[in-house]
Amino acid sequence: LPTNSGLSDTIISDMISNYLVLPNRITVPLVSEVQIAQLRFPVPKGVLRIHFIEAQDLQGKDTYLKGLVKGKSDPYGIIRVGNQIFQSKVIKENLSPKWNEVYEALVYEHPGQELEIELFDEDPDKDDFLGSLMIDLIEVEKERLLDEWFTLDEVPKGKLHLRLEWLTLMPNASNLDKVLTDIRADKDQANDGLSSALLILYLDSARNLPSGKKISSNPNPVVQMSVGHTAQESKIRYKTNEPVWEENFTFFIHNPKRQDLEVEVRDEQHQCSLGNLKVPLSQLLTSEDMTLNQRFQLSNSGPNSTIKMKIALWVLHLEKRERPPDHQHSAQVKRPSVSKEGRKTSVKSHMSGSPGPGGSNTAPSTPVIGGSDKPGVEEKAQPPEAGPQGLHDLGRSSSSLLASPGHISAKEPTPSIASDISLPIATQELRQRLRQLENGTTLGQSPLGQIQLTIRHSSQRNKLIVVVHACRNLIAFSEDGSDPYVRMYLLPDKRRSGRRKTHVSKKTLNPVFDQSFDFSVSLPEVQRRTLDVAVKNSGGFLSKDKGLLGKVLVALASEELAKGWTQWYDLTEDGTRPQVMT
């Protein structure tokens, strides 16, 4: 039957996801000092609170009169963190929907893990894609709080407003009152609202359970646990009154001062209760390390019926960092961000004095052909000219580009012959233009300007991620300035399908692109390749104003490629290191 087939596909997909996606397997070094308790009682690295607020300028996917009339969309979002999936409500006929929903997700292994968001237009047959976003959780952990407008990837337009909070797990109740005040934990709303704490429960075993309805047979015990409106259930153990479960459970707690953990052991075969237990969470607040690890006597059960559990409470604390007024947040893969005044500054220049935990305040010294003479040193960007594309990307956060799929040209197996043939001529024309600019004067260290790139390899996605941030101090191609765009190849592949291009930024010498691209390639392979980056001027059809503005070749044989770096590179005529003009 079609209904059963769809249900089966969903169940199978969920089962596969639970095996393949973090954090279902936690790697612990197998040394003698490691205790079994650490394996049985894993504690998350943190909790990610996602405020899914609103979107703007989405695409209208609903059409009328066979596509002649553009309509609106019925947008909703799918949010993924590891194997945790959330879906927002659908906003009908709105291109600027406001959801104002909040989700909380456990994060066990944040290196390499990302927040993934996809927007769709709900349709009766097949939902249409409205854009996506991928944010590295290392970025959120370092910043603690990100409240940003993110530009959606893989679509021509659309922005998404998110507020992301990284909550640290505290093993004591010293900050609980402040947390309860911050989340407005009212007395009449003990089970609703944002979470102030996390309850971790390890269900070990039970002893001396009664036999249920039939004295002669052993029960099939299962444990049902609930806190407020949230309920969870253990696996069934068959034909035993001494069951062993060894399972972990977690509960988000709104107000531990007013909530209880309710536990009931039931016989699955005869659908009857074998005993129950209520533990006030306030009891944990006064316990050592807010933990109870013991056998609990079951009520409404046998005289010696007990259940063994370890339960621990952790307060969720949002650590607020002191930042200067002009602070721009850092990222594992950094890119420029725009301040409220519209001023473009280098993210890394603000962070050079205080790198994030485990991070470095300089870019790696990577083999670069045509790169800056000071690799690893991040400089402050000059204010760009305000163009249409720059305004379009105002407010776009760096984290929206951390691992976002690139805008890939149509896959065609034919090489880009025109690009290969035109390069020598373009280089000669650019050298001639440089001589005209010199005209008896001494040009600076970077006469053709610079380009800022973020480069890293994602082992999880098996892709090279390149973020083209911006250019500065480009030469004017005509009296009207330049209309620059960036073209990239991963050499030696120069086929049209391997080409990546940014949008065109009109009439500016300091264009802002902030676009992410990827190349499917393994780490050992990419370290034998070279990234060919060219800044070109875009003219109209059959225009004579098309031409090369500068080029850089980046060798990717760096050991730091897996970590990634952001750097300004000097543009030259042919990608080699700049030479003194004579």
CSV table of C-alpha atoms in Angstrom, one decimal, residues 228-542:
chain,number,residue,atom,x,y,z
A,228,GLY,CA,6.4,17.8,32.7
A,229,HIS,CA,5.0,17.3,29.2
A,230,THR,CA,8.0,15.3,28.0
A,231,ALA,CA,7.9,11.5,28.3
A,232,GLN,CA,10.4,8.8,27.3
A,233,GLU,CA,10.4,5.0,27.4
A,234,SER,CA,13.1,2.4,27.8
A,235,LYS,CA,13.5,-0.8,25.8
A,236,ILE,CA,11.5,-3.9,26.8
A,237,ARG,CA,13.2,-6.6,28.7
A,238,TYR,CA,11.4,-9.9,28.3
A,239,LYS,CA,10.5,-12.5,30.9
A,240,THR,CA,12.5,-11.2,33.9
A,241,ASN,CA,11.9,-9.5,37.2
A,242,GLU,CA,15.6,-8.5,37.4
A,243,PRO,CA,15.8,-6.4,34.2
A,244,VAL,CA,19.0,-4.6,33.1
A,245,TRP,CA,18.6,-1.7,30.8
A,246,GLU,CA,21.8,0.4,30.8
A,247,GLU,CA,20.3,3.2,28.8
A,248,ASN,CA,20.7,7.0,28.8
A,249,PHE,CA,18.0,9.7,28.7
A,250,THR,CA,18.0,13.4,28.8
A,251,PHE,CA,15.3,15.9,29.6
A,252,PHE,CA,15.2,19.7,29.2
A,253,ILE,CA,14.0,21.3,32.5
A,254,HIS,CA,12.2,24.6,32.6
A,255,ASN,CA,12.2,25.1,36.4
A,256,PRO,CA,13.9,22.4,38.5
A,257,LYS,CA,12.5,24.0,41.7
A,258,ARG,CA,9.0,23.1,40.7
A,259,GLN,CA,9.3,20.0,38.5
A,260,ASP,CA,9.4,16.3,39.3
A,261,LEU,CA,10.9,13.2,37.6
A,262,GLU,CA,8.1,10.6,37.4
A,263,VAL,CA,9.2,7.0,36.8
A,264,GLU,CA,6.9,4.0,36.3
A,265,VAL,CA,7.8,0.4,35.6
A,266,ARG,CA,5.2,-1.4,33.6
A,267,ASP,CA,4.6,-4.9,32.4
A,268,GLU,CA,4.3,-4.6,28.7
A,269,GLN,CA,2.7,-8.0,28.3
A,270,HIS,CA,-0.2,-7.4,30.7
A,271,GLN,CA,-0.3,-3.6,30.5
A,272,CYS,CA,-0.2,-3.1,34.2
A,273,SER,CA,2.0,-1.2,36.6
A,274,LEU,CA,4.9,-2.9,38.5
A,275,GLY,CA,5.8,0.2,40.6
A,276,ASN,CA,6.4,3.9,40.4
A,277,LEU,CA,8.6,6.6,41.8
A,278,LYS,CA,8.6,10.4,42.0
A,279,VAL,CA,11.8,12.3,42.5
A,280,PRO,CA,11.5,16.1,43.1
A,281,LEU,CA,14.2,17.8,41.1
A,282,SER,CA,14.7,20.3,43.9
A,283,GLN,CA,16.2,17.3,45.8
A,284,LEU,CA,19.1,17.3,43.2
A,285,LEU,CA,19.8,21.0,43.9
A,286,THR,CA,20.9,20.2,47.4
A,287,SER,CA,22.8,17.0,46.5
A,288,GLU,CA,26.5,16.8,46.0
A,289,ASP,CA,27.4,17.8,42.4
A,290,MET,CA,23.6,17.9,41.9
A,291,THR,CA,23.7,14.1,41.3
A,292,LEU,CA,22.0,11.1,42.8
A,293,ASN,CA,23.4,7.6,42.1
A,294,GLN,CA,21.5,5.0,44.1
A,295,ARG,CA,18.8,2.4,44.3
A,296,PHE,CA,15.3,3.9,44.7
A,297,GLN,CA,12.5,2.1,46.5
A,298,LEU,CA,9.5,1.7,44.2
A,299,SER,CA,6.0,2.6,45.5
A,300,ASN,CA,3.0,0.4,44.8
A,301,SER,CA,5.3,-2.5,44.2
A,302,GLY,CA,6.9,-5.4,46.1
A,303,PRO,CA,8.4,-4.8,49.5
A,304,ASN,CA,11.9,-5.1,48.1
A,305,SER,CA,11.4,-3.8,44.6
A,306,THR,CA,14.0,-1.2,43.7
A,307,ILE,CA,15.2,0.6,40.6
A,308,LYS,CA,18.8,1.7,40.2
A,309,MET,CA,19.4,5.0,38.4
A,310,LYS,CA,22.0,7.8,38.2
A,311,ILE,CA,20.4,11.2,37.7
A,312,ALA,CA,22.3,14.5,37.4
A,313,LEU,CA,21.2,18.0,36.9
A,314,TRP,CA,23.2,20.6,34.9
A,315,VAL,CA,22.3,24.3,34.9
A,316,LEU,CA,22.3,25.8,31.4
A,317,HIS,CA,24.3,29.0,31.5
A,318,LEU,CA,24.7,31.6,28.8
A,319,GLU,CA,28.1,33.1,29.3
A,320,LYS,CA,28.2,36.7,28.2
A,321,ARG,CA,31.5,37.8,26.9
A,322,GLU,CA,32.9,41.3,27.2
A,323,ARG,CA,33.3,42.8,23.8
A,324,PRO,CA,34.4,46.2,22.4
A,325,PRO,CA,31.7,48.2,20.7
A,326,ASP,CA,33.2,47.6,17.2
A,327,HIS,CA,33.6,43.8,17.8
A,328,GLN,CA,33.0,41.6,14.8
A,329,HIS,CA,32.6,37.9,15.7
A,330,SER,CA,35.2,35.4,14.7
A,331,ALA,CA,34.8,32.1,12.9
A,332,GLN,CA,36.7,28.9,12.3
A,333,VAL,CA,36.5,29.9,8.7
A,334,LYS,CA,36.6,33.7,8.8
A,335,ARG,CA,35.3,36.3,6.5
A,336,PRO,CA,34.6,40.0,6.7
A,337,SER,CA,31.4,41.1,8.3
A,338,VAL,CA,29.6,44.4,8.1
A,339,SER,CA,29.0,46.6,11.1
A,340,LYS,CA,25.9,48.5,11.8
A,341,GLU,CA,27.4,51.6,10.2
A,342,GLY,CA,28.0,49.7,7.0
A,343,ARG,CA,31.7,49.7,7.5
A,344,LYS,CA,33.6,46.6,6.2
A,345,THR,CA,36.3,45.4,8.5
A,346,SER,CA,38.4,42.3,8.8
A,347,VAL,CA,37.0,39.9,11.3
A,348,LYS,CA,40.4,38.6,12.2
A,349,SER,CA,41.9,42.1,12.8
A,350,HIS,CA,39.6,42.5,15.8
A,351,MET,CA,40.4,39.0,17.2
A,352,SER,CA,44.2,39.1,16.8
A,353,GLY,CA,44.7,40.0,20.5
A,354,SER,CA,42.3,37.4,21.9
A,355,PRO,CA,41.9,34.3,19.9
A,356,GLY,CA,39.1,31.9,20.7
A,357,PRO,CA,39.6,28.7,22.7
A,358,GLY,CA,42.0,26.4,20.9
A,359,GLY,CA,42.2,28.9,18.0
A,360,SER,CA,45.0,30.8,16.5
A,361,ASN,CA,45.2,34.5,16.0
A,362,THR,CA,47.1,34.3,12.8
A,363,ALA,CA,46.6,32.5,9.5
A,364,PRO,CA,48.9,29.6,8.7
A,365,SER,CA,52.0,30.3,6.6
A,366,THR,CA,50.9,28.5,3.5
A,367,PRO,CA,52.7,28.0,0.2
A,368,VAL,CA,51.2,30.8,-2.0
A,369,ILE,CA,52.2,31.8,-5.5
A,370,GLY,CA,51.3,35.4,-5.8
A,371,GLY,CA,50.2,35.8,-2.2
A,372,SER,CA,50.9,38.5,0.3
A,373,ASP,CA,54.5,39.0,1.3
A,374,LYS,CA,53.3,38.5,4.9
A,375,PRO,CA,51.4,35.3,5.0
A,376,GLY,CA,49.7,34.7,8.2
A,377,VAL,CA,49.1,38.3,9.0
A,378,GLU,CA,45.6,39.7,8.7
A,379,GLU,CA,45.2,43.3,7.8
A,380,LYS,CA,42.3,45.7,8.2
A,381,ALA,CA,40.2,46.1,5.1
A,382,GLN,CA,39.6,49.5,3.6
A,383,PRO,CA,36.1,50.8,3.5
A,384,PRO,CA,34.6,49.6,0.2
A,385,GLU,CA,32.5,51.7,-2.2
A,386,ALA,CA,28.8,51.2,-1.5
A,387,GLY,CA,27.4,49.3,-4.5
A,388,PRO,CA,24.2,47.4,-5.0
A,389,GLN,CA,25.8,44.0,-4.2
A,390,GLY,CA,27.5,45.4,-1.1
A,391,LEU,CA,24.2,46.6,0.2
A,392,HIS,CA,22.6,43.3,-0.6
A,393,ASP,CA,25.0,41.5,1.7
A,394,LEU,CA,24.8,43.9,4.6
A,395,GLY,CA,24.3,41.9,7.8
A,396,ARG,CA,25.4,38.6,6.4
A,397,SER,CA,27.3,36.7,9.1
A,398,SER,CA,30.5,34.8,8.5
A,399,SER,CA,29.1,31.6,9.9
A,400,SER,CA,26.6,31.4,7.0
A,401,LEU,CA,29.6,30.6,4.8
A,402,LEU,CA,31.4,28.1,7.0
A,403,ALA,CA,30.4,25.1,5.0
A,404,SER,CA,27.9,26.2,2.6
A,405,PRO,CA,27.7,24.5,-0.9
A,406,GLY,CA,28.9,26.7,-3.7
A,407,HIS,CA,27.1,28.0,-6.7
A,408,ILE,CA,28.2,25.5,-9.3
A,409,SER,CA,28.0,26.1,-13.0
A,410,ALA,CA,26.2,23.7,-15.3
A,411,LYS,CA,28.1,20.4,-15.5
A,412,GLU,CA,29.6,20.2,-19.0
A,413,PRO,CA,32.5,17.9,-19.8
A,414,THR,CA,34.0,20.3,-22.4
A,415,PRO,CA,37.1,22.4,-21.4
A,416,SER,CA,36.7,26.1,-21.2
A,417,ILE,CA,38.8,26.8,-24.3
A,418,ALA,CA,38.2,30.5,-24.6
A,419,SER,CA,39.5,31.1,-21.1
A,420,ASP,CA,42.8,29.2,-21.8
A,421,ILE,CA,43.4,31.1,-25.1
A,422,SER,CA,42.6,34.5,-23.8
A,423,LEU,CA,44.9,34.3,-20.7
A,424,PRO,CA,48.2,35.3,-22.4
A,425,ILE,CA,46.6,38.2,-24.2
A,426,ALA,CA,44.8,39.3,-21.1
A,427,THR,CA,48.1,39.2,-19.2
A,428,GLN,CA,49.8,41.3,-21.8
A,429,GLU,CA,47.0,43.9,-21.7
A,430,LEU,CA,47.1,44.0,-17.9
A,431,ARG,CA,50.9,44.6,-18.0
A,432,GLN,CA,50.4,47.4,-20.5
A,433,ARG,CA,47.7,49.0,-18.3
A,434,LEU,CA,50.1,48.8,-15.3
A,435,ARG,CA,52.8,50.7,-17.2
A,436,GLN,CA,50.3,53.3,-18.1
A,437,LEU,CA,49.3,53.6,-14.4
A,438,GLU,CA,52.9,53.9,-13.4
A,439,ASN,CA,53.7,56.7,-15.8
A,440,GLY,CA,57.0,57.7,-14.1
A,441,THR,CA,55.8,57.0,-10.6
A,442,THR,CA,56.6,54.2,-8.2
A,443,LEU,CA,53.7,51.8,-7.7
A,444,GLY,CA,52.9,50.4,-4.3
A,445,GLN,CA,53.5,46.9,-3.0
A,446,SER,CA,50.1,45.7,-4.4
A,447,PRO,CA,49.5,47.8,-7.6
A,448,LEU,CA,46.7,45.6,-8.7
A,449,GLY,CA,45.0,45.4,-5.4
A,450,GLN,CA,44.3,42.4,-3.2
A,451,ILE,CA,41.6,39.7,-2.7
A,452,GLN,CA,40.6,38.1,0.6
A,453,LEU,CA,39.9,34.4,0.6
A,454,THR,CA,39.0,31.8,3.2
A,455,ILE,CA,40.2,28.3,2.3
A,456,ARG,CA,39.7,25.0,4.2
A,457,HIS,CA,39.1,21.4,3.5
A,458,SER,CA,36.0,19.7,5.1
A,459,SER,CA,36.9,16.1,5.8
A,460,GLN,CA,33.3,15.4,6.8
A,461,ARG,CA,31.9,16.6,3.4
A,462,ASN,CA,35.1,15.6,1.5
A,463,LYS,CA,35.2,19.0,-0.1
A,464,LEU,CA,37.5,22.0,-0.5
A,465,ILE,CA,35.6,25.1,0.7
A,466,VAL,CA,36.6,28.5,-0.7
A,467,VAL,CA,34.9,31.7,0.5
A,468,VAL,CA,35.5,34.7,-1.7
A,469,HIS,CA,35.1,37.7,0.7
A,470,ALA,CA,36.1,40.9,-1.0
A,471,CYS,CA,38.7,42.8,-3.1
A,472,ARG,CA,40.3,46.1,-2.4
A,473,ASN,CA,42.1,48.8,-4.3
A,474,LEU,CA,41.5,47.2,-7.7
A,475,ILE,CA,42.5,49.2,-10.8
A,476,ALA,CA,39.9,51.0,-12.8
A,477,PHE,CA,39.2,49.3,-16.1
A,478,SER,CA,37.5,52.3,-17.7
A,479,GLU,CA,36.4,55.8,-16.9
A,480,ASP,CA,33.4,54.4,-15.1
A,481,GLY,CA,35.6,52.2,-12.8
A,482,SER,CA,35.4,48.4,-12.9
A,483,ASP,CA,32.6,45.8,-12.8
A,484,PRO,CA,34.6,43.0,-11.1
A,485,TYR,CA,33.8,39.4,-10.5
A,486,VAL,CA,36.0,36.4,-9.4
A,487,ARG,CA,36.6,33.2,-11.4
A,488,MET,CA,38.2,30.1,-9.9
A,489,TYR,CA,39.6,26.7,-11.1
A,490,LEU,CA,41.1,23.9,-9.1
A,491,LEU,CA,44.1,23.2,-11.4
A,492,PRO,CA,44.8,21.2,-13.4
A,493,ASP,CA,41.0,20.9,-14.0
A,494,LYS,CA,40.0,23.7,-16.3
A,495,ARG,CA,36.7,22.3,-17.7
A,496,ARG,CA,33.7,24.4,-17.7
A,497,SER,CA,32.1,22.2,-15.1
A,498,GLY,CA,35.0,22.9,-12.8
A,499,ARG,CA,34.7,26.7,-13.0
A,500,ARG,CA,33.3,28.7,-10.1
A,501,LYS,CA,32.2,32.4,-10.5
A,502,THR,CA,30.9,35.1,-8.2
A,503,HIS,CA,28.3,37.6,-9.0
A,504,VAL,CA,29.3,40.9,-10.7
A,505,SER,CA,29.8,43.9,-8.5
A,506,LYS,CA,29.0,47.1,-10.5
A,507,LYS,CA,31.2,50.2,-10.6
A,508,THR,CA,33.4,49.6,-7.6
A,509,LEU,CA,37.1,49.1,-6.9
A,510,ASN,CA,36.4,47.5,-3.5
A,511,PRO,CA,33.8,44.9,-4.3
A,512,VAL,CA,32.2,42.7,-1.6
A,513,PHE,CA,31.2,39.2,-2.7
A,514,ASP,CA,30.9,37.0,0.5
A,515,GLN,CA,30.1,33.9,-1.6
A,516,SER,CA,31.1,30.3,-0.7
A,517,PHE,CA,32.1,27.7,-3.2
A,518,ASP,CA,33.1,24.0,-2.9
A,519,PHE,CA,35.1,21.5,-5.0
A,520,SER,CA,34.5,17.8,-4.4
A,521,VAL,CA,38.0,16.5,-3.7
A,522,SER,CA,39.8,14.4,-1.0
A,523,LEU,CA,42.4,16.0,1.3
A,524,PRO,CA,45.3,13.9,-0.1
A,525,GLU,CA,44.3,14.9,-3.6
A,526,VAL,CA,43.7,18.6,-3.0
A,527,GLN,CA,47.1,18.9,-1.4
A,528,ARG,CA,48.6,18.2,-4.9
A,529,ARG,CA,46.4,20.8,-6.5
A,530,THR,CA,46.6,24.6,-7.1
A,531,LEU,CA,43.7,27.1,-6.7
A,532,ASP,CA,43.6,29.4,-9.7
A,533,VAL,CA,41.8,32.7,-8.8
A,534,ALA,CA,41.3,35.5,-11.3
A,535,VAL,CA,39.6,38.8,-10.8
A,536,LYS,CA,38.0,40.0,-14.0
A,537,ASN,CA,36.1,42.9,-15.4
A,538,SER,CA,32.6,42.1,-16.7
A,539,GLY,CA,31.5,44.1,-19.8
A,540,GLY,CA,28.3,43.9,-21.7
A,541,PHE,CA,27.7,41.6,-24.6
A,542,LEU,CA,30.5,42.1,-27.2
